[in-house]
Coordinates of C-alpha atoms (C1' of nucleotides) and ligand atoms in Angstrom, one line a residue:
Chain A
X309 CA -29.2 6.7 -14.1
X310 CA -25.7 6.7 -15.7
X311 CA -22.4 6.3 -13.9
X312 CA -21.7 10.0 -13.6
X313 CA -24.9 10.7 -11.7
X314 CA -24.4 7.8 -9.4
X315 CA -20.9 9.2 -8.8
X316 CA -22.3 12.6 -7.9
X317 CA -25.1 11.3 -5.7
X318 CA -22.7 9.2 -3.6
X319 CA -19.6 11.4 -3.8
X320 CA -17.6 8.6 -5.4
X321 CA -15.3 9.0 -8.3
X322 CA -16.4 7.3 -11.5
X323 CA -13.2 5.3 -11.7
X324 CA -13.9 3.9 -8.2
X325 CA -17.4 2.7 -9.1
X326 CA -16.0 0.8 -12.1
X327 CA -13.3 -0.5 -9.8
X328 CA -15.9 -1.8 -7.3
X329 CA -17.7 -3.6 -10.1
X330 CA -14.4 -5.3 -11.1
X331 CA -13.8 -6.3 -7.5
X332 CA -17.3 -7.7 -7.2
X333 CA -18.5 -5.3 -4.5
X334 CA -21.1 -4.0 -6.9
X335 CA -22.9 -6.3 -9.2
X336 CA -22.3 -5.9 -12.9
X337 CA -24.6 -3.1 -14.1
X338 CA -27.0 -3.4 -16.9
X339 CA -26.1 -1.7 -20.1
X340 CA -27.8 0.6 -22.6
X341 CA -27.6 0.0 -26.3
X342 CA -24.6 2.2 -26.4
X343 CA -22.9 0.1 -23.7
X344 CA -23.3 2.6 -20.9
X345 CA -23.9 1.3 -17.4
X346 CA -27.3 2.0 -16.0
X347 CA -28.0 2.0 -12.3
X348 CA -31.1 2.2 -10.1
X349 CA -31.9 2.8 -6.5
X350 CA -30.7 -0.6 -5.4
X351 CA -27.3 0.1 -6.7
X352 CA -27.3 3.5 -5.2
X353 CA -28.1 2.1 -1.8
X354 CA -25.5 -0.6 -2.0
X355 CA -22.8 1.9 -3.1
X356 CA -23.8 4.3 -0.4
X357 CA -23.4 1.4 2.1
X358 CA -20.0 0.6 0.8
X359 CA -18.9 4.2 1.0
X360 CA -20.0 4.5 4.5
X361 CA -18.0 1.5 5.4
X362 CA -15.0 2.8 3.7
X363 CA -15.4 6.1 5.4
X364 CA -15.1 4.0 8.6
X365 CA -11.8 2.7 7.2
X366 CA -12.9 -0.9 6.7
X367 CA -11.2 -3.1 4.3
X368 CA -12.9 -4.5 1.2
X369 CA -12.9 -7.9 2.9
X370 CA -14.6 -6.5 5.9
X371 CA -17.1 -4.8 3.7
X372 CA -17.7 -8.0 1.7
X373 CA -18.7 -9.8 4.9
X374 CA -21.1 -7.0 5.8
X375 CA -22.6 -7.1 2.3
X376 CA -23.2 -10.8 2.6
X377 CA -25.2 -10.3 5.7
X378 CA -27.1 -7.4 4.1
X379 CA -28.0 -9.8 1.4
X380 CA -29.2 -12.6 3.7
X381 CA -31.4 -10.8 6.2
X382 CA -32.6 -14.0 7.9
X383 CA -29.2 -14.9 9.4
X384 CA -28.1 -14.0 12.9
X385 CA -26.0 -10.8 13.0
X386 CA -23.6 -12.0 15.6
X387 CA -20.8 -12.0 13.2
X388 CA -21.6 -8.5 12.2
X389 CA -21.2 -7.3 15.7
X390 CA -18.1 -9.3 16.1
X391 CA -16.6 -7.9 12.9
X392 CA -17.3 -4.4 14.1
X393 CA -15.7 -5.2 17.5
X394 CA -12.6 -6.5 15.7
X395 CA -12.4 -3.5 13.5
X396 CA -12.7 -1.2 16.5
X397 CA -9.8 -3.2 17.9
X398 CA -7.8 -2.5 14.8
X399 CA -8.3 1.2 15.1
X400 CA -7.7 1.2 18.8
X401 CA -4.5 -0.7 18.4
X402 CA -3.3 1.6 15.7
X403 CA -4.0 4.6 17.9
X404 CA -1.9 3.1 20.7
X405 CA 1.0 2.5 18.4
X406 CA 0.9 5.9 16.9
X407 CA 0.8 7.4 20.4
X408 CA 3.9 5.5 21.4
X409 CA 5.4 6.6 18.1
X410 CA 4.6 10.3 18.8
X411 CA 6.3 10.0 22.2
X412 CA 9.4 8.6 20.7
X413 CA 9.4 11.3 18.1
X414 CA 9.1 14.0 20.6
X415 CA 11.9 12.6 22.6
X416 CA 14.0 12.6 19.5
X417 CA 12.9 16.1 18.6
X418 CA 14.1 17.4 22.0
X419 CA 17.6 16.3 21.1
X420 CA 18.2 19.4 18.9
X421 CA 16.8 22.9 19.2
X422 CA 18.5 25.5 17.1
X423 CA 20.1 25.1 13.7
X424 CA 23.4 23.5 14.5
X425 CA 25.8 22.0 12.0
X426 CA 24.4 18.7 10.8
X427 CA 27.4 16.9 12.3
X428 CA 26.3 18.0 15.8
X429 CA 22.5 17.7 15.2
X430 CA 21.2 15.8 18.2
X431 CA 18.6 14.3 16.1
X432 CA 20.9 12.9 13.5
X433 CA 23.2 11.7 16.1
X434 CA 20.5 9.9 18.0
X435 CA 19.3 8.2 14.8
X436 CA 22.8 7.2 14.0
X437 CA 23.9 5.5 17.2
X438 CA 21.1 3.2 18.1
X439 CA 18.9 5.0 20.6
X440 CA 16.0 2.7 19.6
X441 CA 16.8 -1.0 19.5
X442 CA 16.4 -1.7 15.8
X443 CA 13.1 -3.5 15.9
X444 CA 10.9 -4.3 13.0
X445 CA 9.5 -1.1 11.6
X446 CA 6.2 -0.4 13.3
X447 CA 4.6 -3.7 12.5
X448 CA 1.0 -4.0 13.8
X449 CA -0.2 -7.2 15.3
X450 CA -3.4 -6.8 13.5
X451 CA -3.0 -5.5 9.9
X452 CA -3.0 -1.8 10.7
X453 CA -1.3 0.5 8.3
X454 CA 1.6 2.9 8.4
X455 CA 1.4 6.7 9.0
X456 CA 1.5 8.1 5.5
X457 CA -1.0 7.8 2.7
X458 CA 0.2 7.6 -0.8
X459 CA -1.5 10.1 -3.1
X460 CA -4.9 8.7 -2.3
X461 CA -6.6 12.1 -2.1
X462 CA -9.7 12.8 -4.2
X463 CA -11.4 16.0 -3.1
X464 CA -15.0 15.4 -4.1
X465 CA -16.2 18.0 -6.7
X466 CA -18.9 19.7 -4.7
X467 CA -21.6 17.2 -3.7
X468 CA -25.1 18.3 -4.8
X469 CA -27.1 16.6 -2.0
X470 CA -29.6 19.4 -1.7
X471 CA -28.1 22.5 -3.5
Chain B
X549 CA 30.2 -9.6 5.6
X550 CA 27.6 -11.0 3.4
X551 CA 24.0 -10.0 3.1
X552 CA 22.7 -12.6 5.4
X553 CA 24.8 -11.4 8.3
X554 CA 23.9 -7.8 7.6
X555 CA 20.3 -8.9 7.7
X556 CA 20.8 -10.6 11.0
X557 CA 22.7 -7.8 12.7
X558 CA 20.1 -5.2 11.7
X559 CA 17.0 -7.3 11.9
X560 CA 16.2 -6.6 8.3
X561 CA 15.0 -9.2 5.8
X562 CA 17.4 -9.9 3.0
X563 CA 14.9 -9.0 0.4
X564 CA 14.5 -5.6 2.0
X565 CA 18.2 -4.9 1.9
X566 CA 18.3 -5.6 -1.8
X567 CA 15.2 -3.5 -2.2
X568 CA 16.9 -0.5 -0.5
X569 CA 19.8 -0.9 -2.8
X570 CA 17.6 -0.8 -5.8
X571 CA 15.9 2.3 -4.4
X572 CA 19.2 4.0 -3.8
X573 CA 18.9 4.2 0.0
X574 CA 21.9 2.0 0.3
X575 CA 24.8 2.4 -2.2
X576 CA 25.6 -0.5 -4.5
X577 CA 27.6 -3.0 -2.5
X578 CA 30.9 -4.3 -3.7
X579 CA 30.9 -7.9 -5.0
X580 CA 33.0 -11.0 -4.4
X581 CA 34.2 -13.0 -7.3
X582 CA 31.1 -15.1 -7.0
X583 CA 29.0 -12.0 -7.3
X584 CA 28.0 -11.9 -3.7
X585 CA 27.4 -8.5 -2.1
X586 CA 29.9 -7.6 0.6
X587 CA 29.3 -5.1 3.4
X588 CA 31.3 -3.3 6.0
X589 CA 30.7 -1.3 9.1
X590 CA 29.7 1.8 7.1
X591 CA 26.9 -0.1 5.4
X592 CA 25.8 -1.5 8.6
X593 CA 25.6 2.0 10.2
X594 CA 23.7 3.3 7.3
X595 CA 21.2 0.5 7.2
X596 CA 20.7 0.7 11.0
X597 CA 20.0 4.4 10.5
X598 CA 17.4 3.7 7.9
X599 CA 15.7 1.0 9.9
X600 CA 15.5 3.3 12.9
X601 CA 13.8 5.9 10.7
X602 CA 11.4 3.3 9.4
X603 CA 10.6 2.1 12.8
X604 CA 9.6 5.8 13.4
X605 CA 7.3 5.4 10.4
X606 CA 9.1 7.8 8.1
X607 CA 8.7 7.6 4.4
X608 CA 11.6 6.8 2.1
X609 CA 11.5 10.4 1.0
X610 CA 11.8 11.6 4.5
X611 CA 14.6 9.2 5.1
X612 CA 16.4 10.3 1.9
X613 CA 16.4 13.9 3.2
X614 CA 17.9 12.8 6.5
X615 CA 20.5 10.7 4.8
X616 CA 21.5 13.6 2.7
X617 CA 22.2 15.7 5.8
X618 CA 24.0 12.8 7.4
X619 CA 26.3 12.8 4.3
X620 CA 27.0 16.5 4.4
X621 CA 27.8 17.2 8.1
X622 CA 28.8 20.8 7.5
X623 CA 25.3 22.1 6.6
X624 CA 22.9 23.5 9.1
X625 CA 20.4 21.0 10.4
X626 CA 17.4 23.4 10.5
X627 CA 15.7 21.3 7.8
X628 CA 16.2 18.2 9.8
X629 CA 14.5 19.7 12.7
X630 CA 11.7 20.9 10.5
X631 CA 11.3 17.6 8.9
X632 CA 10.9 15.9 12.2
X633 CA 8.3 18.5 13.3
X634 CA 6.4 17.9 10.1
X635 CA 6.5 14.2 10.6
X636 CA 5.3 14.5 14.2
X637 CA 2.5 16.5 12.7
X638 CA 1.7 13.7 10.4
X639 CA 1.5 11.2 13.2
X640 CA -0.5 13.6 15.5
X641 CA -3.0 14.2 12.7
X642 CA -3.5 10.6 12.0
X643 CA -4.1 10.0 15.7
X644 CA -6.8 12.6 15.8
X645 CA -8.5 11.1 12.7
X646 CA -8.4 7.6 14.2
X647 CA -9.8 8.8 17.5
X648 CA -12.7 10.4 15.7
X649 CA -13.1 7.2 13.8
X650 CA -13.1 5.2 16.9
X651 CA -15.9 7.3 18.4
X652 CA -18.0 6.9 15.3
X653 CA -17.4 3.2 15.3
X654 CA -18.4 2.9 19.0
X655 CA -21.6 4.8 18.3
X656 CA -22.4 2.4 15.5
X657 CA -21.5 -0.6 17.6
X658 CA -24.0 0.5 20.3
X659 CA -26.8 0.2 17.8
X660 CA -26.9 -3.6 18.2
X661 CA -26.3 -5.7 21.2
X662 CA -27.3 -9.3 20.9
X663 CA -27.5 -11.5 17.9
X664 CA -30.6 -10.4 16.2
X665 CA -31.6 -11.3 12.7
X666 CA -29.5 -9.5 10.2
X667 CA -32.6 -7.7 8.9
X668 CA -33.0 -6.1 12.3
X669 CA -29.3 -5.6 13.1
X670 CA -28.9 -2.0 14.2
X671 CA -25.5 -1.8 12.8
X672 CA -26.4 -2.9 9.3
X673 CA -29.4 -0.6 9.4
X674 CA -27.4 2.3 10.4
X675 CA -24.9 1.6 7.7
X676 CA -27.7 1.2 5.2
X677 CA -29.7 4.4 5.7
X678 CA -27.1 7.2 5.8
X679 CA -26.2 7.9 9.4
X680 CA -22.9 9.4 8.3
X681 CA -23.0 11.9 5.4
X682 CA -21.2 10.0 2.7
X683 CA -18.0 11.9 2.8
X684 CA -14.8 10.9 1.1
X685 CA -13.3 7.9 2.9
X686 CA -11.0 9.0 5.7
X687 CA -8.8 11.2 3.5
X688 CA -6.0 12.7 5.4
X689 CA -5.0 16.3 4.9
X690 CA -1.4 15.3 5.0
X691 CA -0.6 12.0 3.4
X692 CA -1.5 9.8 6.4
X693 CA -2.5 6.2 5.7
X694 CA -5.5 4.1 6.4
X695 CA -6.1 1.8 9.3
X696 CA -5.1 -1.6 7.9
X697 CA -1.8 -2.9 6.8
X698 CA -1.6 -5.3 3.9
X699 CA 0.4 -8.4 4.7
X700 CA 3.5 -6.3 5.6
X701 CA 4.3 -8.5 8.6
X702 CA 7.8 -9.9 9.0
X703 CA 8.5 -11.4 12.4
X704 CA 12.2 -11.1 12.7
X705 CA 13.8 -14.5 13.2
X706 CA 15.3 -14.0 16.7
X707 CA 17.8 -11.2 16.6
X708 CA 21.1 -12.2 18.1
X709 CA 22.2 -8.7 19.4
X710 CA 24.0 -10.0 22.5
X711 CA 22.7 -13.5 23.2
Chain C
dG1387 C1' 35.6 -36.0 -6.8
dC1388 C1' 31.0 -35.4 -5.8
dT1389 C1' 27.1 -34.5 -3.3
dT1390 C1' 24.4 -32.2 0.0
dG1391 C1' 22.8 -28.1 2.0
dA1392 C1' 22.9 -23.4 3.1
dC1393 C1' 23.5 -19.4 1.1
dT1394 C1' 23.2 -16.0 -2.7
dC1395 C1' 21.9 -14.1 -7.3
dT1396 C1' 18.3 -11.9 -10.8
dG1397 C1' 14.0 -10.8 -12.4
dG1398 C1' 9.2 -10.6 -12.0
dA1399 C1' 4.7 -10.8 -9.8
dG1400 C1' 1.6 -9.8 -5.8
dT1401 C1' -0.1 -6.8 -1.9
dT1402 C1' -4.4 -2.3 -0.9
dA1403 C1' -7.7 0.6 -2.7
dC1404 C1' -7.7 3.1 -5.7
dT1405 C1' -6.1 6.9 -9.5
dA1406 C1' -4.7 8.4 -14.0
dC1407 C1' -4.2 8.1 -18.3
dA1408 C1' -4.7 6.9 -23.7
dG1409 C1' -7.4 6.0 -27.4
dG1410 C1' -11.4 5.3 -28.6
dG1411 C1' -17.1 5.3 -28.9
dT1412 C1' -21.8 7.7 -27.7
dT1413 C1' -25.2 11.3 -26.7
dT1414 C1' -26.7 15.7 -26.7
dC1415 C1' -27.4 20.0 -28.0
dC1416 C1' -27.2 24.0 -30.9
Chain D
dG758 C1' -23.4 18.1 -38.7
dG759 C1' -20.0 19.3 -35.5
dA760 C1' -18.3 20.2 -30.8
dA761 C1' -18.8 19.3 -25.9
dA762 C1' -19.6 16.3 -22.4
dC763 C1' -20.1 12.0 -21.3
dC764 C1' -18.9 7.1 -21.4
dC765 C1' -16.1 2.7 -22.6
dT766 C1' -11.8 -0.7 -22.1
dG767 C1' -7.4 -1.7 -20.8
dT768 C1' -3.1 -0.7 -18.8
dA769 C1' 0.1 1.3 -15.5
dG770 C1' 1.3 3.7 -11.4
dT771 C1' 1.2 4.4 -6.1
dA772 C1' 4.4 2.7 -0.9
dA773 C1' 7.2 -0.3 0.9
dC774 C1' 8.0 -4.1 0.7
dT775 C1' 7.3 -9.6 0.2
dC776 C1' 7.5 -14.0 -2.1
dC777 C1' 8.7 -16.9 -5.6
dA778 C1' 11.2 -19.5 -9.4
dG779 C1' 15.2 -20.9 -11.4
dA780 C1' 19.9 -20.7 -11.2
dG781 C1' 24.7 -20.0 -9.4
dT782 C1' 28.2 -20.3 -5.4
dC783 C1' 30.5 -22.0 -1.4
dA784 C1' 31.8 -25.0 2.6
dA785 C1' 31.8 -29.4 4.5
dG786 C1' 31.5 -34.3 4.5
dC787 C1' 32.4 -38.9 2.5
Ligands
ZN1343 ZN1 -10.6 -3.6 10.5
ZN1344 ZN1 19.3 19.5 14.6
ZN1345 ZN1 6.0 12.0 7.9
ZN1346 ZN1 -26.4 -6.7 15.0

DNA sequence: GCTTGACTCTGGAGTTACTACAGGGTTTCC
DNA sequence: GGAAACCCTGTAGTAACTCCAGAGTCAAGC
């Protein structure tokens, strides 16, 4: 199959598939005479695997490790289990951080109710004279990201699994 | 004061201060004869404000809005309050997403206990044959970021607030 | 006067996991 | 044989920094 079909079947943008190939997550695809990439079931499985991992918010490096184990079925999977534990830790820690953040934000929000003049806005005032102690901005111990996502939306174009 | 002192007093890396200037969050600083930036209390206040906002995980754009209100004290602060509500929404939504994620990960984790051979690892198997339905990777409705932070650690070098 | 060292300057590249082009070539179908 | 739909490469942009090289400035010491 060609790249567009693979994209459809896995709900992955075409650009992303080519990107994974560049990054080495997918092997280089064979080409047709006209230089089109061709894929088979093996590629599809592998890409599906990658996408499931990404939907669990793993990094490429984490995925790379899992792929290595998938490729060497005779090794012990201890490290797989450990990796997953670590990743669960990443998520759990980020949740804790965000919950603290939410509390702080709610406290701050309670400083102003109605539309006052900005000069008297409890929120602006609180942000101005250090209520918080000027710490490093929300730095995770374990590589966990900030709150906002840059425009990384994609909205898959209706995924024809069984329709 | 020079940039290093400002950095110390606010717990901000020097590079970040210069970066904020480039981005227009801080006004261009005056210069000495030797072309060094000089700052006064006004700059310090403004930077502290920015850092408090960042420690609440606001985006530069969100901060820009707050700064505009800070600079025009006669306007109504309704939009400030609304912005904060929206931002609390961002955080709350990301928390919900991550909690779902954590649940999924724990289910997955339960598929394998001891170190089996990778071929029989319940986790790898589950990731291989679609347990999850191959959706778009953890895409937030409202611009909320992924779980891991790229090397954006900084470890402030001992902050001499009152010591 | 000169050196050492701490500090500062500019500009540019790297980070994550993509996304979005521009400017072409290929296939397919009528 | 011509247009639509698909595919190719390569480059640049995203958020909020971080790190570096190569150079200039300043205070102190000898
Ligand atoms: Zn992780
Ligand atoms: Zn207010
Ligand atoms: Zn927000
Ligand atoms: Zn296992």
